[in-house]
Coordinates of C-alpha atoms (C1' of nucleotides) in Angstrom, one line a residue:
Chain F
M1 CA -22.0 50.2 -2.3
E2 CA -22.3 53.3 -4.2
A3 CA -25.5 53.1 -3.4
R4 CA -25.9 52.2 -0.1
I5 CA -24.1 54.8 0.7
D6 CA -26.0 58.0 -0.9
K7 CA -28.8 56.1 0.4
I8 CA -28.0 57.1 4.0
K9 CA -26.8 60.2 2.3
Q10 CA -30.0 61.5 1.0
Q11 CA -32.0 60.6 4.7
L12 CA -29.5 63.0 6.4
Q13 CA -30.3 65.0 4.4
A14 CA -34.2 64.8 3.5
Q15 CA -33.7 65.1 7.3
G16 CA -32.8 68.7 6.6
Y17 CA -28.8 68.1 8.1
K18 CA -26.2 68.8 6.6
L19 CA -23.6 66.6 5.2
T20 CA -20.6 67.1 6.5
P21 CA -16.6 66.2 6.0
Q22 CA -16.6 63.8 9.5
R23 CA -20.1 62.7 8.6
E24 CA -19.5 61.2 5.1
A25 CA -16.4 59.6 6.8
T26 CA -18.1 57.8 10.0
V27 CA -21.2 56.7 7.4
F28 CA -17.8 55.0 5.7
V29 CA -16.3 53.4 8.0
L30 CA -20.0 52.3 8.9
L31 CA -20.4 50.7 6.0
A32 CA -17.1 49.2 5.7
N33 CA -16.8 47.3 8.7
E34 CA -20.3 46.2 8.6
D35 CA -19.9 43.0 10.2
D36 CA -18.2 44.6 13.1
H37 CA -20.4 45.8 16.1
L38 CA -17.8 48.4 16.3
S39 CA -18.5 50.8 19.9
A40 CA -17.3 54.7 19.3
E41 CA -14.0 54.7 20.3
D42 CA -13.1 51.7 17.1
V43 CA -15.4 54.4 14.8
F44 CA -13.3 57.6 15.9
L45 CA -10.4 55.8 15.7
L46 CA -10.6 53.6 11.8
V47 CA -12.3 57.4 10.7
K48 CA -8.9 59.1 12.2
E49 CA -7.0 57.2 9.7
K50 CA -8.6 59.2 7.2
A51 CA -9.7 62.4 7.7
P52 CA -7.2 62.8 11.2
E53 CA -8.8 66.4 12.7
I54 CA -12.3 64.3 13.8
G55 CA -13.0 65.1 17.3
L56 CA -14.8 61.4 19.4
A57 CA -17.5 64.1 20.8
T58 CA -18.7 64.1 16.9
V59 CA -18.3 61.1 16.3
Y60 CA -20.4 59.9 19.7
R61 CA -23.0 62.8 18.0
T62 CA -23.3 61.5 14.7
L63 CA -23.5 57.6 15.3
E64 CA -26.2 58.9 18.2
L65 CA -27.8 60.6 14.8
L66 CA -27.5 57.7 12.2
H67 CA -29.8 55.7 15.6
E68 CA -32.4 58.1 15.6
L69 CA -32.5 58.1 11.8
H70 CA -32.8 54.3 12.4
V71 CA -29.4 53.8 9.8
V72 CA -27.8 52.0 12.8
E73 CA -28.6 49.8 15.6
K74 CA -27.1 51.0 19.2
L75 CA -25.9 47.8 21.1
N76 CA -25.3 46.3 24.6
F77 CA -22.7 43.8 25.0
G78 CA -22.8 43.9 28.4
D79 CA -19.0 45.1 28.4
G80 CA -19.1 48.4 29.7
V81 CA -19.8 50.2 25.4
A82 CA -21.8 51.0 23.4
R83 CA -21.7 49.7 19.8
Y84 CA -23.1 50.0 16.7
D85 CA -24.7 47.9 14.5
L86 CA -25.8 49.2 10.9
R87 CA -29.1 48.3 10.2
A88 CA -29.3 46.2 7.0
D89 CA -31.0 48.0 4.3
N90 CA -34.2 45.7 4.1
S91 CA -35.1 44.6 7.5
K92 CA -36.6 46.6 10.1
H93 CA -35.4 44.4 12.3
H94 CA -32.6 43.6 14.5
H95 CA -30.2 40.8 13.2
H96 CA -29.9 38.2 15.9
H97 CA -27.1 37.6 17.1
L98 CA -24.3 34.8 18.0
I99 CA -22.2 35.2 21.4
C100 CA -19.1 33.4 21.4
T101 CA -18.0 32.7 25.4
E102 CA -14.3 31.8 24.5
C103 CA -13.4 33.9 21.6
G104 CA -15.9 36.9 22.1
S105 CA -16.9 36.6 18.6
V106 CA -20.5 37.8 17.5
D107 CA -22.1 36.6 14.7
E108 CA -24.7 37.8 12.9
I109 CA -28.4 35.6 11.8
K110 CA -29.5 37.9 9.6
E111 CA -33.3 35.5 8.8
D112 CA -35.9 37.2 11.0
W113 CA -37.3 34.1 13.1
L114 CA -39.4 35.7 15.5
L115 CA -42.1 35.9 13.5
P116 CA -44.7 33.3 14.6
L117 CA -43.8 34.4 18.5
E118 CA -44.2 37.6 18.0
E119 CA -47.8 37.3 17.3
R120 CA -48.2 35.0 20.0
L121 CA -47.8 37.9 21.9
E122 CA -49.6 40.0 20.7
K123 CA -52.7 37.9 21.4
E124 CA -51.9 36.2 24.0
Y125 CA -50.2 39.3 26.1
G126 CA -51.7 41.8 24.5
F127 CA -47.8 43.4 23.1
A128 CA -48.6 44.9 20.0
V129 CA -44.3 45.0 19.3
D130 CA -42.3 47.2 17.1
D131 CA -38.9 46.1 17.5
H132 CA -36.6 43.1 18.8
R133 CA -33.5 41.8 20.3
L134 CA -32.3 38.3 20.1
D135 CA -29.1 37.1 21.5
F136 CA -26.9 33.7 21.9
Q137 CA -24.5 33.1 24.5
G138 CA -22.4 29.6 23.7
I139 CA -19.6 28.0 22.1
C140 CA -19.1 28.6 18.0
H141 CA -18.2 26.2 16.0
R142 CA -15.0 27.7 15.8
C143 CA -14.5 27.0 19.4
K144 CA -16.0 23.4 19.1
P145 CA -14.1 20.7 20.1
Chain Y
M1 CA -39.2 32.8 49.9
E2 CA -37.5 31.7 53.4
A3 CA -37.0 28.4 51.1
R4 CA -35.2 30.8 48.1
I5 CA -33.3 32.7 50.9
D6 CA -31.8 30.3 52.1
K7 CA -30.7 28.4 48.6
I8 CA -29.4 31.9 48.0
K9 CA -27.8 32.0 51.5
Q10 CA -26.1 28.3 50.7
Q11 CA -24.8 28.8 47.3
L12 CA -23.3 31.9 48.4
Q13 CA -21.2 29.6 51.8
A14 CA -21.0 26.4 49.4
Q15 CA -18.5 28.1 47.3
G16 CA -16.3 29.3 50.6
Y17 CA -18.6 33.2 50.6
K18 CA -19.5 34.6 54.3
L19 CA -22.6 35.8 55.0
T20 CA -22.6 38.2 56.0
P21 CA -25.7 40.8 57.2
Q22 CA -25.6 43.6 53.6
R23 CA -25.2 40.6 51.3
E24 CA -28.1 39.1 53.6
A25 CA -29.8 42.2 53.8
T26 CA -29.1 42.5 49.3
V27 CA -30.3 39.3 48.6
F28 CA -33.2 39.9 50.6
V29 CA -34.2 43.1 48.8
L30 CA -33.9 41.3 45.6
L31 CA -36.7 38.8 46.4
A32 CA -38.5 41.0 47.9
N33 CA -38.2 43.0 44.6
E34 CA -38.9 39.9 41.6
D35 CA -40.6 40.9 39.7
D36 CA -38.5 44.7 39.3
H37 CA -35.3 45.0 37.0
L38 CA -33.3 47.5 40.0
S39 CA -30.6 49.1 39.6
A40 CA -27.7 49.4 41.9
E41 CA -29.0 51.9 42.9
D42 CA -32.0 51.3 43.7
V43 CA -30.5 48.3 45.7
F44 CA -28.6 50.9 47.5
L45 CA -31.6 52.2 48.7
L46 CA -33.8 49.7 49.7
V47 CA -31.5 48.0 51.5
K48 CA -30.3 51.6 53.0
E49 CA -34.2 51.5 54.4
K50 CA -32.9 48.0 56.9
A51 CA -29.2 48.7 56.8
P52 CA -28.4 52.5 57.0
E53 CA -24.5 51.0 57.0
I54 CA -24.4 49.6 54.1
G55 CA -21.9 51.8 51.1
L56 CA -22.8 51.6 47.0
A57 CA -19.4 50.4 47.1
T58 CA -20.5 47.0 48.7
V59 CA -23.6 46.8 46.8
Y60 CA -21.5 46.5 43.7
R61 CA -19.8 44.8 44.7
T62 CA -22.7 42.1 46.3
L63 CA -24.9 42.5 43.1
E64 CA -21.6 40.9 40.9
L65 CA -21.3 38.6 43.0
L66 CA -24.3 37.0 42.7
H67 CA -24.2 38.0 38.9
E68 CA -21.3 35.9 38.9
L69 CA -23.2 32.5 40.6
H70 CA -25.9 32.9 38.2
V71 CA -27.9 34.6 40.8
V72 CA -29.2 37.9 38.8
E73 CA -29.2 38.7 36.0
K74 CA -27.5 42.5 35.1
L75 CA -28.6 43.7 32.3
N76 CA -28.7 47.2 30.2
F77 CA -31.6 47.8 28.5
G78 CA -30.1 51.0 27.4
D79 CA -31.3 53.7 30.4
G80 CA -27.0 53.7 30.8
V81 CA -27.6 51.9 33.9
A82 CA -27.3 48.0 34.6
R83 CA -30.6 45.9 36.5
Y84 CA -30.4 42.9 38.3
D85 CA -33.1 40.5 38.3
L86 CA -33.1 37.4 40.1
R87 CA -33.2 34.8 37.6
A88 CA -36.0 31.8 38.5
D89 CA -35.2 29.2 40.9
N90 CA -36.2 26.5 38.0
S91 CA -35.0 28.2 35.0
K92 CA -31.1 28.3 34.1
H93 CA -32.5 30.4 31.4
H94 CA -33.1 34.8 31.0
H95 CA -36.4 35.1 31.3
H96 CA -37.6 37.2 28.2
H97 CA -39.2 40.5 28.9
L98 CA -41.6 43.5 27.4
I99 CA -40.6 46.5 27.1
C100 CA -43.1 49.1 26.6
T101 CA -41.3 52.1 24.2
E102 CA -45.1 54.5 26.0
C103 CA -44.7 53.9 29.1
G104 CA -41.6 51.6 29.8
S105 CA -42.5 49.3 31.7
V106 CA -40.6 46.4 31.6
D107 CA -42.9 42.8 31.8
E108 CA -41.3 39.3 31.9
I109 CA -42.8 35.9 29.8
K110 CA -41.3 33.3 32.4
E111 CA -41.7 30.5 29.8
D112 CA -39.2 29.4 26.9
W113 CA -40.0 30.1 23.9
L114 CA -36.9 30.0 22.1
L115 CA -36.3 25.9 22.6
P116 CA -37.0 25.0 18.7
L117 CA -34.5 27.7 17.4
E118 CA -31.8 26.3 20.1
E119 CA -32.2 23.6 18.7
R120 CA -32.2 24.8 14.6
L121 CA -29.1 27.2 15.6
E122 CA -27.2 24.4 16.6
K123 CA -27.5 22.5 14.0
E124 CA -27.9 25.2 11.2
Y125 CA -24.9 26.8 12.4
G126 CA -23.0 24.7 14.7
F127 CA -23.4 27.3 17.2
A128 CA -23.6 25.7 21.1
V129 CA -26.4 27.8 23.2
D130 CA -25.5 28.3 26.9
D131 CA -28.1 30.6 27.8
H132 CA -30.0 33.7 25.5
R133 CA -31.2 37.0 25.6
L134 CA -34.9 38.0 24.0
D135 CA -36.8 41.4 23.8
F136 CA -39.6 42.8 22.8
Q137 CA -40.1 46.7 21.9
G138 CA -43.8 47.7 21.5
I139 CA -47.0 49.2 23.3
C140 CA -47.4 47.2 26.1
H141 CA -51.7 46.1 26.5
R142 CA -52.5 48.9 29.1
C143 CA -51.2 51.6 27.2
K144 CA -52.7 50.4 24.0
P145 CA -55.9 52.2 23.2
Chain B
dT1 C1' -26.2 85.2 5.7
dT2 C1' -26.8 82.0 9.0
dA3 C1' -28.1 78.2 10.8
dA4 C1' -26.0 74.4 11.8
dT5 C1' -22.2 71.5 12.7
dT6 C1' -16.9 71.1 14.9
dG7 C1' -13.6 70.1 18.0
dC8 C1' -11.3 71.1 22.3
dA9 C1' -11.8 70.7 27.7
dA10 C1' -13.9 71.0 31.7
dA11 C1' -18.2 68.2 33.4
dT12 C1' -20.7 64.2 34.3
dG13 C1' -22.7 60.4 35.5
dA14 C1' -22.2 55.0 36.6
dT15 C1' -19.6 51.9 38.1
dT16 C1' -14.1 49.9 39.9
dT17 C1' -10.6 50.3 42.9
dG18 C1' -7.1 51.1 47.6
dC19 C1' -7.0 50.8 51.5
dA20 C1' -7.2 51.1 56.5
dT21 C1' -10.2 48.9 59.4
dT22 C1' -14.1 46.0 60.3
dT23 C1' -16.0 40.8 60.8
dC24 C1' -17.3 35.9 60.0
dT25 C1' -15.8 32.1 60.2
Chain K
dA1 C1' -5.8 34.0 64.2
dG2 C1' -6.6 34.7 59.7
dA3 C1' -8.4 35.3 55.5
dA4 C1' -12.5 38.1 53.4
dA5 C1' -15.3 41.6 53.4
dT6 C1' -16.7 46.5 54.4
dG7 C1' -16.8 51.7 54.1
dC8 C1' -15.7 55.6 52.3
dA9 C1' -12.9 58.8 49.6
dA10 C1' -10.5 59.4 45.3
dA11 C1' -9.5 57.0 40.4
dT12 C1' -11.5 55.6 36.2
dC13 C1' -13.6 55.2 31.9
dA14 C1' -17.3 56.6 28.8
dT15 C1' -20.8 59.6 27.6
dT16 C1' -21.8 64.1 26.9
dT17 C1' -22.8 69.5 26.6
dG18 C1' -21.1 74.5 26.7
dC19 C1' -18.8 77.5 23.8
dA20 C1' -16.2 79.8 20.6
dA21 C1' -14.6 79.3 15.8
dT22 C1' -15.7 77.2 11.4
dT23 C1' -18.5 75.0 7.8
dA24 C1' -22.3 73.1 4.2
dA25 C1' -26.6 74.7 3.0

DNA sequence: TTAATTGCAAATGATTTGCATTTCT
DNA sequence: AGAAATGCAAATCATTTGCAATTAA
């Protein structure tokens, strides 16, 4: 965990960005809630607990910055807010998501199931894939009868 | 084309919704631009050409209604506006999208490549899939060197 | 020192809603 | 007739931006 934080800090500094307490607190919150898909507002409230003086605009700016640095994914599940998800350390691709229409939970599949499809895409459509997004809607194992 | 319109009309009426000229014009525009991914504003402007008295709120309400009836997909490509895409006649699933990061084009793959994955999901994760969404980002054949 | 960053408040832009009026069925 | 649908304007809500004050490097 320390290592992850340090790495992200380094990425910020390597690009010439300052490491402010607000940014540090935001990264910390993201790391501590890695399995959730927090909205900017969610992050704001969590950061506020430790650093009450932070402003919502700063959170938006920080999340946008981390998104540009490819540290977080920015996702939209259609509920009107953007959600932010820490990118896995190793993989360059998005997670796949299992969205339960019963309880609203969002689980993740960390494996990459799409490599064969991407090769086919390249051959049949001449499309060079950089990234992808795969979400499933349905009923999760917890809600099933 | 006539058949598609009639079918959609029937779906509306079957659920007890009225078939107003505004709804008809909106469906017509969607059908005539099936390969695009129009925003509500786009649809509004196109409908306005034939039916100038229509209001933007009505377009939003109609698109929402068609979405509930599963006649159109509502998509969000992360540019801040919802986009609407007529659902294929036969398939119950979303199209797959090829989003070019160079020219911004959005192409569609009409085949469903995910059935094998969905079976695996059911077995390994206990997740019962109703629908899915698969988008690829990359460079399209037109922009490739 | 000094360019980057922050917090706040105001601005923006997409979408939604209240309501009086009109229109399908 | 009567419920459903419309157009307009006002309201809402997420996100962005201008700016003067602060702060990390």
